[in-house]
Amino acid sequence: EVVLHYRPHQRDLIELQRFAEAAVEEFPIRQLPRFIPWFANDLFRLPLKPKKQPPVISSEEAEKLKQLSTPSECVTESPDYDCTKNLLEFQSYVKHGQTLIQAQTDHRPFNLENQGEPPPNGKQKLKRSWSVSVPSPKLKEKILPLSQELQNNLERLKLHVFYRAKWTIEQSVCKNQNLEDIWIKLNRLIKHNELPSCNATIQRSVGQIWIFCDILYCEHIRNILREKLSLTDKMNLLVHKFGIIFSL
């Protein structure tokens, strides 16, 4: 059985028949030369021999193993060989010469099962975004030493100053600003290397912005966030497996 898939604009029957005939042609068979080993092929004089004979399983034991093994389920349904089912270029509404990018723009998002249906509850699924700092050996400002309170907490928890920590920005500390506006400003700060060792992500599903940094720079970063983003109230510094270790 030969199934030939063709695009809507390829309707030349002679050309399609030529493609089908070429697909079922037998491959040319080349007679292989006789294999000549490059080593001494003497099976009776092997350099290494096993010390013991291989174990032998009796027919009774083999029958017990067959009974213990569970039979695999047989697949009764015939498999689907249609490889063009989800390919956009084989759909009838795609015109000749129309690119895939244009077709995806006109029919976005493309899903044969849910095509034309609005998202559930009329809400679009929100995705998180990342912003990562570029490592730079030079710092624009002088980093002050850590406060005594934070140093005491690090000594008590036996944490190194290069341990990663996380500041959390919520809507409650954004004053009258939108969380998306804060995210845009934060990306600008990270892009210009004003927040050393930082990478951040916005978790839109929970309405938070997470800023990861080394503990060595955490107070310096908090001061910049307060000044440049006009953040109010205290923010908590969290470390994985230790919880909140500092508030500022």
C-alpha positions as a printed NumPy array, in Angstrom:
array([[  0.   ,   0.   ,   0.   ],
       [  1.396,   3.377,  -1.033],
       [  0.01 ,   6.599,   0.485],
       [  1.087,   9.761,  -1.33 ],
       [  0.67 ,  13.126,   0.396],
       [  0.783,  16.239,  -1.745],
       [  0.302,  19.925,  -1.155],
       [ -2.894,  21.644,  -2.32 ],
       [ -1.119,  23.504,  -5.135],
       [  0.586,  20.348,  -6.489],
       [ -2.152,  18.768,  -8.571],
       [ -0.148,  17.576, -11.592],
       [ -1.153,  13.88 , -11.762],
       [  1.722,  12.943, -14.073],
       [  4.261,  14.494, -11.703],
       [  2.628,  12.824,  -8.694],
       [  2.685,   9.448, -10.443],
       [  6.368,   9.91 , -11.192],
       [  7.07 ,  10.609,  -7.514],
       [  5.139,   7.498,  -6.464],
       [  6.886,   5.236,  -8.967],
       [ 10.312,   6.519,  -7.922],
       [  9.494,   5.856,  -4.26 ],
       [  8.74 ,   2.152,  -4.797],
       [ 11.681,   1.399,  -7.073],
       [ 13.988,  -1.291,  -5.769],
       [ 17.317,  -0.143,  -4.445],
       [ 20.351,  -1.236,  -6.49 ],
       [ 22.125,  -4.182,  -4.871],
       [ 25.911,  -4.19 ,  -4.889],
       [ 27.73 ,  -7.482,  -4.471],
       [ 29.917,  -7.173,  -1.395],
       [ 33.462,  -8.524,  -1.577],
       [ 34.35 , -11.561,   0.515],
       [ 35.283, -10.57 ,   4.044],
       [ 38.864, -11.342,   4.972],
       [ 39.629, -10.873,   8.691],
       [ 42.697,  -8.897,   9.646],
       [ 43.47 , -11.237,  12.56 ],
       [ 43.978, -14.984,  12.971],
       [ 40.526, -16.517,  12.711],
       [ 41.125, -19.649,  14.782],
       [ 38.184, -20.327,  17.081],
       [ 39.832, -23.392,  18.636],
       [ 42.848, -21.526,  19.939],
       [ 41.375, -18.489,  21.664],
       [ 43.792, -16.473,  23.827],
       [ 41.19 , -16.072,  26.607],
       [ 38.878, -18.783,  27.858],
       [ 36.216, -18.587,  30.592],
       [ 37.167, -20.328,  33.82 ],
       [ 33.684, -21.766,  34.405],
       [ 31.019, -23.088,  32.107],
       [ 27.918, -20.894,  31.564],
       [ 24.922, -21.687,  33.827],
       [ 22.275, -24.021,  32.49 ],
       [ 18.547, -23.443,  33.131],
       [ 16.305, -26.491,  33.072],
       [ 13.064, -26.577,  31.105],
       [ 11.053, -26.636,  34.381],
       [ 12.679, -23.424,  35.589],
       [ 12.163, -21.784,  32.218],
       [  8.456, -22.683,  32.377],
       [  8.177, -21.09 ,  35.843],
       [  9.761, -17.897,  34.535],
       [  7.252, -17.762,  31.691],
       [  4.356, -18.027,  34.134],
       [  5.738, -15.261,  36.358],
       [  6.233, -12.84 ,  33.491],
       [  3.136, -10.804,  32.641],
       [  2.084, -10.926,  28.999],
       [  2.314,  -7.647,  27.145],
       [ -0.9  ,  -6.051,  25.958],
       [ -1.582,  -6.459,  22.269],
       [ -2.264,  -3.344,  20.268],
       [ -5.399,  -3.926,  18.246],
       [ -5.791,  -0.458,  16.757],
       [ -4.075,   0.199,  13.473],
       [ -1.38 ,   2.889,  13.699],
       [ -1.898,   6.261,  12.066],
       [  0.597,   6.695,   9.24 ],
       [ -0.545,  10.181,   8.267],
       [  2.656,  12.157,   8.851],
       [  1.107,  15.388,   7.488],
       [ -1.719,  15.584,  10.033],
       [ -0.275,  18.547,  11.969],
       [  1.852,  20.097,   9.216],
       [  0.636,  23.574,   8.342],
       [  1.774,  23.533,   4.72 ],
       [ -0.51 ,  20.586,   3.877],
       [ -3.716,  22.324,   5.024],
       [ -6.267,  23.335,   2.42 ],
       [ -6.452,  27.   ,   3.476],
       [ -2.742,  27.625,   2.789],
       [ -2.463,  29.162,  -0.686],
       [  0.365,  28.569,  -3.153],
       [  3.325,  30.83 ,  -2.442],
       [  2.145,  31.695,   1.042],
       [  4.917,  31.273,   3.595],
       [  4.562,  29.404,   6.85 ],
       [  5.153,  32.602,   8.821],
       [  2.269,  34.319,   7.042],
       [  0.019,  31.324,   7.596],
       [  0.846,  31.196,  11.273],
       [  0.141,  34.907,  11.572],
       [ -3.294,  34.46 ,  10.002],
       [ -4.133,  31.339,  12.002],
       [ -2.535,  31.778,  15.432],
       [ -2.305,  29.7  ,  17.506],
       [ -2.436,  26.718,  15.143],
       [ -4.032,  23.659,  16.714],
       [ -6.245,  21.339,  14.72 ],
       [ -8.165,  20.185,  17.785],
       [ -8.748,  23.573,  19.428],
       [ -8.705,  25.732,  16.315],
       [-11.101,  28.674,  16.552],
       [-11.88 ,  28.109,  20.22 ],
       [-11.091,  30.939,  22.698],
       [ -8.823,  30.187,  25.687],
       [-10.639,  28.875,  28.781],
       [-12.318,  31.576,  30.914],
       [-11.221,  34.149,  28.348],
       [ -7.781,  34.429,  30.012],
       [ -4.5  ,  34.091,  28.201],
       [ -1.886,  31.857,  29.822],
       [  0.765,  34.092,  31.365],
       [  4.372,  33.077,  30.994],
       [  7.357,  33.981,  33.114],
       [ 10.267,  35.94 ,  31.68 ],
       [ 13.961,  35.957,  32.557],
       [ 16.569,  38.686,  32.624],
       [ 20.218,  37.764,  33.193],
       [ 23.079,  40.13 ,  33.956],
       [ 26.262,  40.253,  31.911],
       [ 29.3  ,  39.386,  34.069],
       [ 31.492,  42.442,  34.444],
       [ 34.682,  42.669,  36.527],
       [ 34.257,  46.42 ,  37.06 ],
       [ 31.559,  47.738,  39.394],
       [ 30.134,  51.197,  38.823],
       [ 29.839,  51.934,  42.546],
       [ 31.853,  50.99 ,  45.588],
       [ 30.31 ,  48.082,  47.475],
       [ 30.055,  48.726,  51.2  ],
       [ 30.693,  45.864,  53.656],
       [ 27.717,  43.889,  54.877],
       [ 25.828,  45.056,  57.923],
       [ 26.636,  43.501,  61.263],
       [ 23.188,  41.941,  61.544],
       [ 23.543,  40.138,  58.206],
       [ 27.09 ,  39.034,  59.055],
       [ 25.828,  37.527,  62.31 ],
       [ 23.089,  35.637,  60.441],
       [ 25.598,  34.274,  57.937],
       [ 27.908,  33.142,  60.712],
       [ 25.046,  31.494,  62.586],
       [ 23.773,  29.644,  59.475],
       [ 27.318,  28.96 ,  58.201],
       [ 26.582,  30.563,  54.818],
       [ 29.241,  31.887,  52.466],
       [ 28.978,  35.408,  51.071],
       [ 28.803,  34.   ,  47.525],
       [ 25.74 ,  31.904,  48.349],
       [ 22.791,  32.813,  46.103],
       [ 19.855,  34.644,  47.69 ],
       [ 16.564,  36.03 ,  46.437],
       [ 14.72 ,  39.33 ,  46.88 ],
       [ 10.977,  39.231,  46.175],
       [  9.078,  42.237,  44.769],
       [  5.308,  42.171,  45.202],
       [  2.621,  44.668,  44.271],
       [  2.455,  45.836,  47.895],
       [  5.954,  47.388,  47.71 ],
       [  5.473,  48.969,  44.269],
       [  3.652,  52.067,  45.559],
       [  1.419,  53.279,  42.688],
       [  3.355,  51.455,  39.978],
       [  2.372,  48.447,  37.937],
       [  4.364,  45.223,  38.314],
       [  5.019,  45.174,  34.548],
       [  6.432,  48.719,  34.7  ],
       [  8.74 ,  47.648,  37.539],
       [  9.859,  44.686,  35.416],
       [ 10.741,  46.967,  32.47 ],
       [ 12.794,  49.273,  34.715],
       [ 14.506,  46.305,  36.357],
       [ 15.51 ,  44.885,  32.971],
       [ 17.091,  48.228,  32.125],
       [ 19.121,  48.199,  35.349],
       [ 20.356,  44.646,  34.749],
       [ 21.173,  45.398,  31.115],
       [ 23.43 ,  48.307,  32.155],
       [ 25.202,  46.217,  34.845],
       [ 23.908,  48.332,  37.712],
       [ 22.938,  45.199,  39.671],
       [ 26.033,  42.998,  40.038],
       [ 25.663,  39.189,  39.921],
       [ 21.92 ,  39.517,  39.299],
       [ 19.427,  37.534,  37.299],
       [ 15.701,  38.047,  37.678],
       [ 12.409,  36.5  ,  36.641],
       [  8.832,  37.732,  36.72 ],
       [  6.349,  35.141,  37.917],
       [  3.133,  36.56 ,  36.484],
       [  1.058,  33.639,  37.73 ],
       [  1.742,  34.628,  41.365],
       [  2.278,  38.364,  40.818],
       [  5.917,  38.484,  41.945],
       [  9.37 ,  39.426,  40.654],
       [ 12.268,  37.322,  41.922],
       [ 15.763,  38.853,  41.938],
       [ 18.631,  36.409,  42.513],
       [ 22.047,  37.679,  43.59 ],
       [ 25.106,  36.817,  45.663],
       [ 24.718,  37.598,  49.362],
       [ 27.854,  39.743,  49.078],
       [ 25.925,  42.3  ,  46.971],
       [ 22.409,  41.854,  48.405],
       [ 22.291,  45.043,  50.539],
       [ 23.834,  47.103,  47.74 ],
       [ 21.23 ,  45.754,  45.312],
       [ 18.401,  46.427,  47.766],
       [ 19.473,  50.074,  48.077],
       [ 19.557,  50.479,  44.293],
       [ 16.094,  48.904,  43.976],
       [ 14.717,  51.267,  46.61 ],
       [ 16.25 ,  54.293,  44.903],
       [ 15.757,  53.536,  41.197],
       [ 12.412,  51.698,  41.411],
       [ 10.897,  53.742,  44.274],
       [ 10.02 ,  50.627,  46.28 ],
       [  8.452,  51.043,  49.723],
       [  8.254,  48.868,  52.854],
       [ 10.652,  46.09 ,  53.76 ],
       [ 11.711,  43.257,  51.487],
       [ 12.714,  39.79 ,  52.643],
       [ 15.929,  38.07 ,  51.596],
       [ 15.461,  34.32 ,  51.147],
       [ 18.   ,  31.554,  50.749],
       [ 17.057,  28.107,  49.496],
       [ 16.519,  25.614,  52.347],
       [ 17.083,  28.365,  54.951],
       [ 14.06 ,  30.608,  54.308],
       [ 14.15 ,  34.319,  55.25 ],
       [ 17.557,  35.244,  56.635],
       [ 17.337,  39.044,  56.487],
       [ 14.88 ,  41.92 ,  55.977],
       [ 15.679,  45.375,  54.676]])
